[in-house]
Amino acid sequence: MTESQQNDGRLYPAHPTVAVSAIIFKEERVLMIKRSKEPNKGKWSIPGGGIELGETLDQAVKREVREECSIEIEVERVFYTTENIIRDDDGRVKYHYVLVDMLAKYAGGETKAQSDAEECRWVTAEELSELDITPRLRAVLERALI
């Protein structure tokens, strides 16, 4: 464990981290990112991250999308709320997130991977089946695409 991992509070946390993410639509496609950091490094996900002190849900998700994908979005509404608890081999809580998934529309900018995103890609519902994503996210996206 690096010093930055110890100090950011997400790895082996004292309390859950509240995070937001965006299911962003542009025409018939949804924006996916390939994660460059743990948890789930190398898996495909939707853009998002932790809420900073004093931010609203809308402000946080707009900032995270801008930081990870360089685009602007129009937030529509809260879509789904869940939690993700990842334990280590000894059963200790390694990560604990309360996740608020928001529905949003693309509002402008050129999609470019930055920050926690190794790659950004607009995909169709059919192309989602080819991506390595977590079962939780797959279930959420299936609900959003109905």
Coordinates of N, CA and C in Angstrom, one line a residue:
M1 N 0.8 -1.2 0.0 CA 0.0 0.0 0.0 C 0.9 1.2 0.0
T2 N 0.6 2.1 -1.0 CA 1.4 3.4 -1.0 C 0.9 4.4 0.0
E3 N 1.8 5.4 0.2 CA 1.3 6.4 1.2 C 0.1 7.2 0.7
S4 N 0.0 7.4 -0.7 CA -1.2 8.1 -1.2 C -2.4 7.3 -1.0
Q5 N -2.3 6.0 -1.1 CA -3.5 5.1 -0.9 C -3.9 5.1 0.5
Q6 N -2.9 5.2 1.4 CA -3.3 5.2 2.9 C -4.0 6.5 3.2
N7 N -3.5 7.6 2.6 CA -4.0 8.9 3.0 C -5.3 9.4 2.3
D8 N -5.7 8.8 1.2 CA -6.9 9.3 0.5 C -8.2 8.8 1.1
G9 N -8.1 7.9 2.1 CA -9.3 7.5 2.8 C -10.2 6.5 2.2
R10 N -10.0 6.1 0.9 CA -10.8 5.1 0.3 C -10.4 3.7 0.5
L11 N -9.1 3.5 0.7 CA -8.6 2.1 0.9 C -8.6 1.9 2.4
Y12 N -9.3 0.8 2.9 CA -9.4 0.5 4.3 C -10.0 1.7 5.0
P13 N -11.2 2.1 4.6 CA -11.8 3.4 5.1 C -12.3 3.2 6.6
A14 N -12.4 4.4 7.3 CA -13.0 4.4 8.6 C -14.5 4.5 8.5
H15 N -15.0 4.9 7.3 CA -16.5 5.0 7.1 C -16.7 5.0 5.6
P16 N -17.9 4.7 5.1 CA -18.2 4.6 3.7 C -17.9 5.9 2.9
T17 N -17.5 5.8 1.7 CA -17.4 6.9 0.8 C -18.6 7.1 -0.1
V18 N -19.2 8.3 -0.1 CA -20.4 8.5 -0.9 C -19.8 9.0 -2.3
A19 N -20.3 8.3 -3.3 CA -19.8 8.6 -4.7 C -21.0 8.7 -5.7
V20 N -20.8 9.5 -6.7 CA -21.8 9.6 -7.8 C -21.2 9.1 -9.1
S21 N -22.1 8.7 -10.0 CA -21.6 8.3 -11.3 C -22.7 8.7 -12.3
A22 N -22.4 8.7 -13.6 CA -23.3 9.2 -14.6 C -23.5 8.2 -15.7
I23 N -24.8 7.9 -16.0 CA -25.2 7.1 -17.1 C -25.5 8.2 -18.2
I24 N -24.6 8.4 -19.1 CA -24.7 9.5 -20.0 C -25.1 9.0 -21.4
F25 N -26.2 9.6 -21.9 CA -26.6 9.2 -23.3 C -26.3 10.3 -24.3
K26 N -25.9 9.8 -25.5 CA -25.7 10.7 -26.6 C -26.2 9.9 -27.8
E27 N -27.4 10.3 -28.3 CA -28.2 9.6 -29.3 C -28.5 8.2 -28.8
E28 N -28.1 7.2 -29.4 CA -28.4 5.8 -29.0 C -27.2 5.1 -28.3
R29 N -26.3 5.9 -27.8 CA -25.1 5.4 -27.1 C -25.0 5.8 -25.7
V30 N -24.2 5.1 -24.9 CA -23.9 5.4 -23.5 C -22.4 5.5 -23.4
L31 N -21.9 6.5 -22.5 CA -20.5 6.7 -22.4 C -19.9 5.7 -21.3
M32 N -18.9 5.0 -21.7 CA -18.2 4.0 -20.8 C -16.7 4.5 -20.7
I33 N -16.2 4.2 -19.5 CA -14.7 4.5 -19.3 C -14.1 3.2 -18.9
K34 N -12.8 3.0 -19.3 CA -12.0 1.9 -18.8 C -11.2 2.5 -17.6
R35 N -11.4 1.8 -16.5 CA -10.8 2.3 -15.2 C -9.3 2.2 -15.2
S36 N -8.6 3.2 -14.8 CA -7.1 3.1 -14.7 C -6.6 2.9 -13.3
K37 N -7.5 2.9 -12.3 CA -7.2 2.8 -10.9 C -8.1 1.8 -10.2
E38 N -7.7 1.3 -9.1 CA -8.5 0.4 -8.3 C -9.6 1.3 -7.6
P39 N -10.7 0.7 -7.2 CA -11.1 -0.7 -7.4 C -11.5 -0.9 -8.9
N40 N -11.4 -2.2 -9.3 CA -11.8 -2.6 -10.6 C -11.0 -2.0 -11.7
K41 N -9.7 -1.9 -11.5 CA -8.8 -1.4 -12.5 C -8.9 -2.3 -13.8
G42 N -8.9 -1.7 -15.0 CA -9.0 -2.4 -16.2 C -10.4 -2.8 -16.6
K43 N -11.4 -2.7 -15.7 CA -12.8 -3.0 -16.1 C -13.4 -1.7 -16.7
W44 N -14.5 -1.9 -17.4 CA -15.2 -0.8 -18.0 C -16.3 -0.4 -16.9
S45 N -16.5 0.9 -16.9 CA -17.5 1.5 -15.9 C -18.1 2.7 -16.5
I46 N -18.8 3.4 -15.7 CA -19.4 4.7 -16.1 C -18.6 5.8 -15.3
P47 N -18.4 7.0 -15.8 CA -17.7 8.0 -15.1 C -18.3 8.4 -13.8
G48 N -17.4 8.7 -12.8 CA -17.9 9.1 -11.5 C -16.8 9.1 -10.5
G49 N -17.2 9.5 -9.3 CA -16.2 9.5 -8.2 C -16.8 10.1 -7.0
G50 N -15.9 10.3 -6.0 CA -16.4 10.8 -4.7 C -16.9 12.2 -4.7
I51 N -17.8 12.5 -3.8 CA -18.4 13.8 -3.6 C -17.5 14.6 -2.7
E52 N -17.2 15.8 -3.0 CA -16.3 16.7 -2.2 C -17.2 17.4 -1.2
L53 N -16.7 17.8 -0.1 CA -17.4 18.5 1.0 C -18.0 19.8 0.4
G54 N -19.3 20.0 0.6 CA -20.0 21.1 0.1 C -20.6 21.0 -1.3
E55 N -20.4 19.9 -2.0 CA -20.9 19.7 -3.3 C -22.3 19.1 -3.3
T56 N -23.1 19.5 -4.2 CA -24.4 18.8 -4.4 C -24.1 17.5 -5.3
L57 N -25.1 16.6 -5.4 CA -24.9 15.5 -6.3 C -24.7 15.9 -7.7
D58 N -25.5 16.9 -8.2 CA -25.3 17.4 -9.6 C -23.9 18.0 -9.8
Q59 N -23.5 18.8 -8.9 CA -22.2 19.4 -9.0 C -21.1 18.4 -9.1
A60 N -21.2 17.4 -8.2 CA -20.1 16.4 -8.1 C -20.1 15.5 -9.4
V61 N -21.2 15.1 -9.9 CA -21.2 14.3 -11.1 C -20.7 15.0 -12.3
K62 N -21.1 16.3 -12.4 CA -20.6 17.1 -13.5 C -19.1 17.3 -13.5
R63 N -18.6 17.5 -12.3 CA -17.1 17.7 -12.1 C -16.4 16.4 -12.4
E64 N -16.9 15.3 -11.9 CA -16.2 14.0 -12.2 C -16.2 13.7 -13.7
V65 N -17.3 13.9 -14.4 CA -17.4 13.6 -15.8 C -16.4 14.5 -16.5
R66 N -16.3 15.8 -16.2 CA -15.4 16.7 -16.8 C -14.0 16.3 -16.5
E67 N -13.6 15.9 -15.3 CA -12.3 15.4 -15.0 C -11.9 14.2 -15.7
E68 N -12.8 13.2 -15.9 CA -12.5 11.9 -16.5 C -12.6 11.9 -18.0
C69 N -13.5 12.7 -18.5 CA -13.9 12.6 -20.0 C -13.9 13.9 -20.7
S70 N -13.6 15.0 -20.1 CA -13.5 16.3 -20.7 C -14.8 16.8 -21.4
I71 N -16.0 16.3 -21.0 CA -17.2 16.7 -21.6 C -18.1 17.4 -20.5
E72 N -19.1 18.1 -21.0 CA -20.2 18.6 -20.2 C -21.4 17.8 -20.3
I73 N -22.2 17.7 -19.2 CA -23.4 16.9 -19.2 C -24.6 17.8 -18.7
E74 N -25.8 17.3 -19.0 CA -27.0 17.9 -18.4 C -27.6 16.7 -17.5
V75 N -27.6 16.9 -16.2 CA -28.1 15.9 -15.3 C -29.6 15.9 -15.4
E76 N -30.2 14.7 -15.5 CA -31.7 14.6 -15.5 C -32.2 14.2 -14.1
R77 N -31.7 13.2 -13.5 CA -32.2 12.8 -12.2 C -31.4 11.6 -11.6
V78 N -31.6 11.4 -10.3 CA -31.1 10.2 -9.6 C -31.8 9.0 -10.2
F79 N -31.0 8.0 -10.6 CA -31.6 6.8 -11.2 C -31.6 5.6 -10.3
Y80 N -30.5 5.4 -9.6 CA -30.3 4.2 -8.8 C -29.3 4.5 -7.7
T81 N -29.6 3.9 -6.5 CA -28.6 4.1 -5.4 C -28.3 2.7 -4.9
T82 N -27.0 2.4 -4.6 CA -26.6 1.1 -4.1 C -25.3 1.2 -3.3
E83 N -24.8 0.1 -2.9 CA -23.5 0.1 -2.2 C -22.6 -0.9 -2.8
N84 N -21.3 -0.7 -2.6 CA -20.3 -1.7 -3.1 C -19.3 -1.8 -1.9
I85 N -19.3 -3.0 -1.4 CA -18.3 -3.3 -0.3 C -17.4 -4.4 -0.8
I86 N -16.1 -4.1 -0.8 CA -15.1 -5.1 -1.2 C -14.2 -5.4 0.0
R87 N -14.1 -6.7 0.2 CA -13.3 -7.1 1.4 C -12.0 -7.8 0.9
D88 N -11.0 -7.7 1.8 CA -9.7 -8.4 1.4 C -9.7 -9.8 1.8
D89 N -8.7 -10.6 1.7 CA -8.6 -12.0 2.0 C -8.9 -12.3 3.4
D90 N -8.6 -11.3 4.3 CA -8.8 -11.5 5.7 C -10.2 -11.1 6.2
G91 N -11.0 -10.6 5.2 CA -12.4 -10.2 5.6 C -12.5 -8.8 6.0
R92 N -11.4 -8.0 6.0 CA -11.5 -6.6 6.3 C -12.1 -5.8 5.2
V93 N -12.8 -4.7 5.5 CA -13.4 -3.9 4.4 C -12.2 -3.1 3.8
K94 N -12.0 -3.4 2.5 CA -11.0 -2.8 1.7 C -11.5 -1.5 1.1
Y95 N -12.7 -1.5 0.5 CA -13.4 -0.4 -0.1 C -14.9 -0.5 0.4
H96 N -15.5 0.7 0.6 CA -16.9 0.7 0.9 C -17.5 2.0 0.3
Y97 N -18.3 1.8 -0.7 CA -18.9 3.0 -1.4 C -20.4 2.9 -1.3
V98 N -21.0 4.1 -1.1 CA -22.4 4.2 -1.4 C -22.5 5.0 -2.7
L99 N -23.1 4.4 -3.7 CA -23.1 4.9 -5.1 C -24.4 5.4 -5.5
V100 N -24.4 6.6 -6.0 CA -25.6 7.3 -6.5 C -25.4 7.4 -8.0
D101 N -26.2 6.6 -8.8 CA -26.1 6.7 -10.2 C -27.1 7.7 -10.8
M102 N -26.6 8.6 -11.6 CA -27.5 9.7 -12.2 C -27.7 9.4 -13.7
L103 N -28.8 9.8 -14.2 CA -29.1 9.8 -15.6 C -28.7 11.2 -16.1
A104 N -28.0 11.2 -17.3 CA -27.6 12.5 -17.8 C -27.6 12.4 -19.4
K105 N -27.5 13.6 -20.0 CA -27.4 13.7 -21.4 C -26.1 14.4 -21.7
Y106 N -25.5 14.1 -22.8 CA -24.3 14.7 -23.3 C -24.7 16.2 -23.7
A107 N -23.9 17.2 -23.2 CA -24.2 18.6 -23.5 C -23.1 19.3 -24.3
G108 N -21.9 18.7 -24.4 CA -20.9 19.3 -25.2 C -19.5 18.9 -24.9
G109 N -18.6 19.3 -25.8 CA -17.2 19.0 -25.6 C -16.7 17.7 -26.3
E110 N -15.4 17.6 -26.5 CA -14.8 16.5 -27.1 C -14.4 15.4 -26.1
T111 N -14.9 14.2 -26.3 CA -14.7 13.1 -25.3 C -13.2 12.7 -25.4
K112 N -12.5 12.9 -24.2 CA -11.1 12.5 -24.1 C -10.8 12.0 -22.8
A113 N -10.2 10.8 -22.7 CA -9.9 10.2 -21.4 C -8.9 11.0 -20.6
Q114 N -9.1 11.2 -19.3 CA -8.2 11.9 -18.4 C -8.3 11.3 -17.1
S115 N -7.6 11.7 -16.1 CA -7.7 11.4 -14.7 C -7.8 9.9 -14.5
D116 N -8.9 9.4 -13.9 CA -9.0 8.0 -13.6 C -9.4 7.1 -14.8
A117 N -9.6 7.7 -16.0 CA -10.1 6.9 -17.1 C -8.9 6.7 -18.1
E118 N -8.7 5.4 -18.4 CA -7.7 5.0 -19.3 C -8.2 5.2 -20.8
E119 N -9.5 5.0 -20.9 CA -10.1 5.1 -22.2 C -11.6 5.5 -22.0
C120 N -12.2 6.3 -23.0 CA -13.6 6.6 -23.0 C -14.1 6.1 -24.3
R121 N -15.3 5.6 -24.3 CA -15.9 5.0 -25.5 C -17.5 5.2 -25.4
W122 N -18.1 5.7 -26.5 CA -19.5 5.7 -26.6 C -19.9 4.4 -27.2
V123 N -20.8 3.6 -26.5 CA -21.2 2.3 -27.0 C -22.7 2.1 -27.1
T124 N -23.1 1.2 -28.0 CA -24.5 0.9 -28.1 C -24.9 -0.2 -27.1
A125 N -26.2 -0.4 -26.9 CA -26.6 -1.5 -25.9 C -26.0 -2.8 -26.3
E126 N -26.0 -3.1 -27.6 CA -25.4 -4.4 -28.1 C -23.9 -4.5 -27.7
E127 N -23.2 -3.4 -27.9 CA -21.7 -3.4 -27.6 C -21.4 -3.6 -26.1
L128 N -22.3 -3.3 -25.2 CA -22.1 -3.4 -23.8 C -21.8 -4.9 -23.4
S129 N -22.4 -5.8 -24.1 CA -22.2 -7.2 -23.8 C -20.8 -7.7 -24.0
E130 N -20.0 -6.9 -24.9 CA -18.6 -7.3 -25.2 C -17.6 -6.7 -24.1
L131 N -18.1 -5.8 -23.3 CA -17.2 -5.1 -22.3 C -17.1 -5.9 -21.0
D132 N -16.0 -5.8 -20.4 CA -15.7 -6.4 -19.1 C -16.2 -5.4 -18.0
I133 N -17.4 -5.6 -17.5 CA -18.0 -4.7 -16.5 C -18.5 -5.6 -15.3
T134 N -18.7 -5.0 -14.2 CA -19.1 -5.7 -13.0 C -20.6 -6.1 -13.2
P135 N -21.0 -7.2 -12.5 CA -22.4 -7.6 -12.6 C -23.4 -6.5 -12.1
R136 N -23.0 -5.8 -11.0 CA -23.8 -4.7 -10.5 C -24.0 -3.6 -11.5
L137 N -23.0 -3.2 -12.2 CA -23.1 -2.2 -13.2 C -23.9 -2.7 -14.4
R138 N -23.7 -3.9 -14.8 CA -24.5 -4.5 -15.9 C -26.0 -4.4 -15.6
A139 N -26.3 -4.8 -14.4 CA -27.8 -4.8 -14.0 C -28.3 -3.4 -14.1
V140 N -27.6 -2.4 -13.6 CA -28.0 -1.0 -13.6 C -28.2 -0.5 -15.0
L141 N -27.2 -0.8 -15.9 CA -27.3 -0.3 -17.3 C -28.4 -1.0 -18.0
E142 N -28.7 -2.2 -17.7 CA -29.8 -2.9 -18.4 C -31.1 -2.2 -18.0
R143 N -31.3 -1.8 -16.7 CA -32.5 -1.1 -16.3 C -32.6 0.3 -17.0
A144 N -31.4 1.0 -17.2 CA -31.4 2.3 -17.8 C -31.7 2.2 -19.3
L145 N -31.4 1.1 -19.9 CA -31.6 1.0 -21.3 C -32.9 0.5 -21.8
I146 N -33.7 0.1 -20.8 CA -35.1 -0.5 -21.1 C -36.0 0.6 -21.6

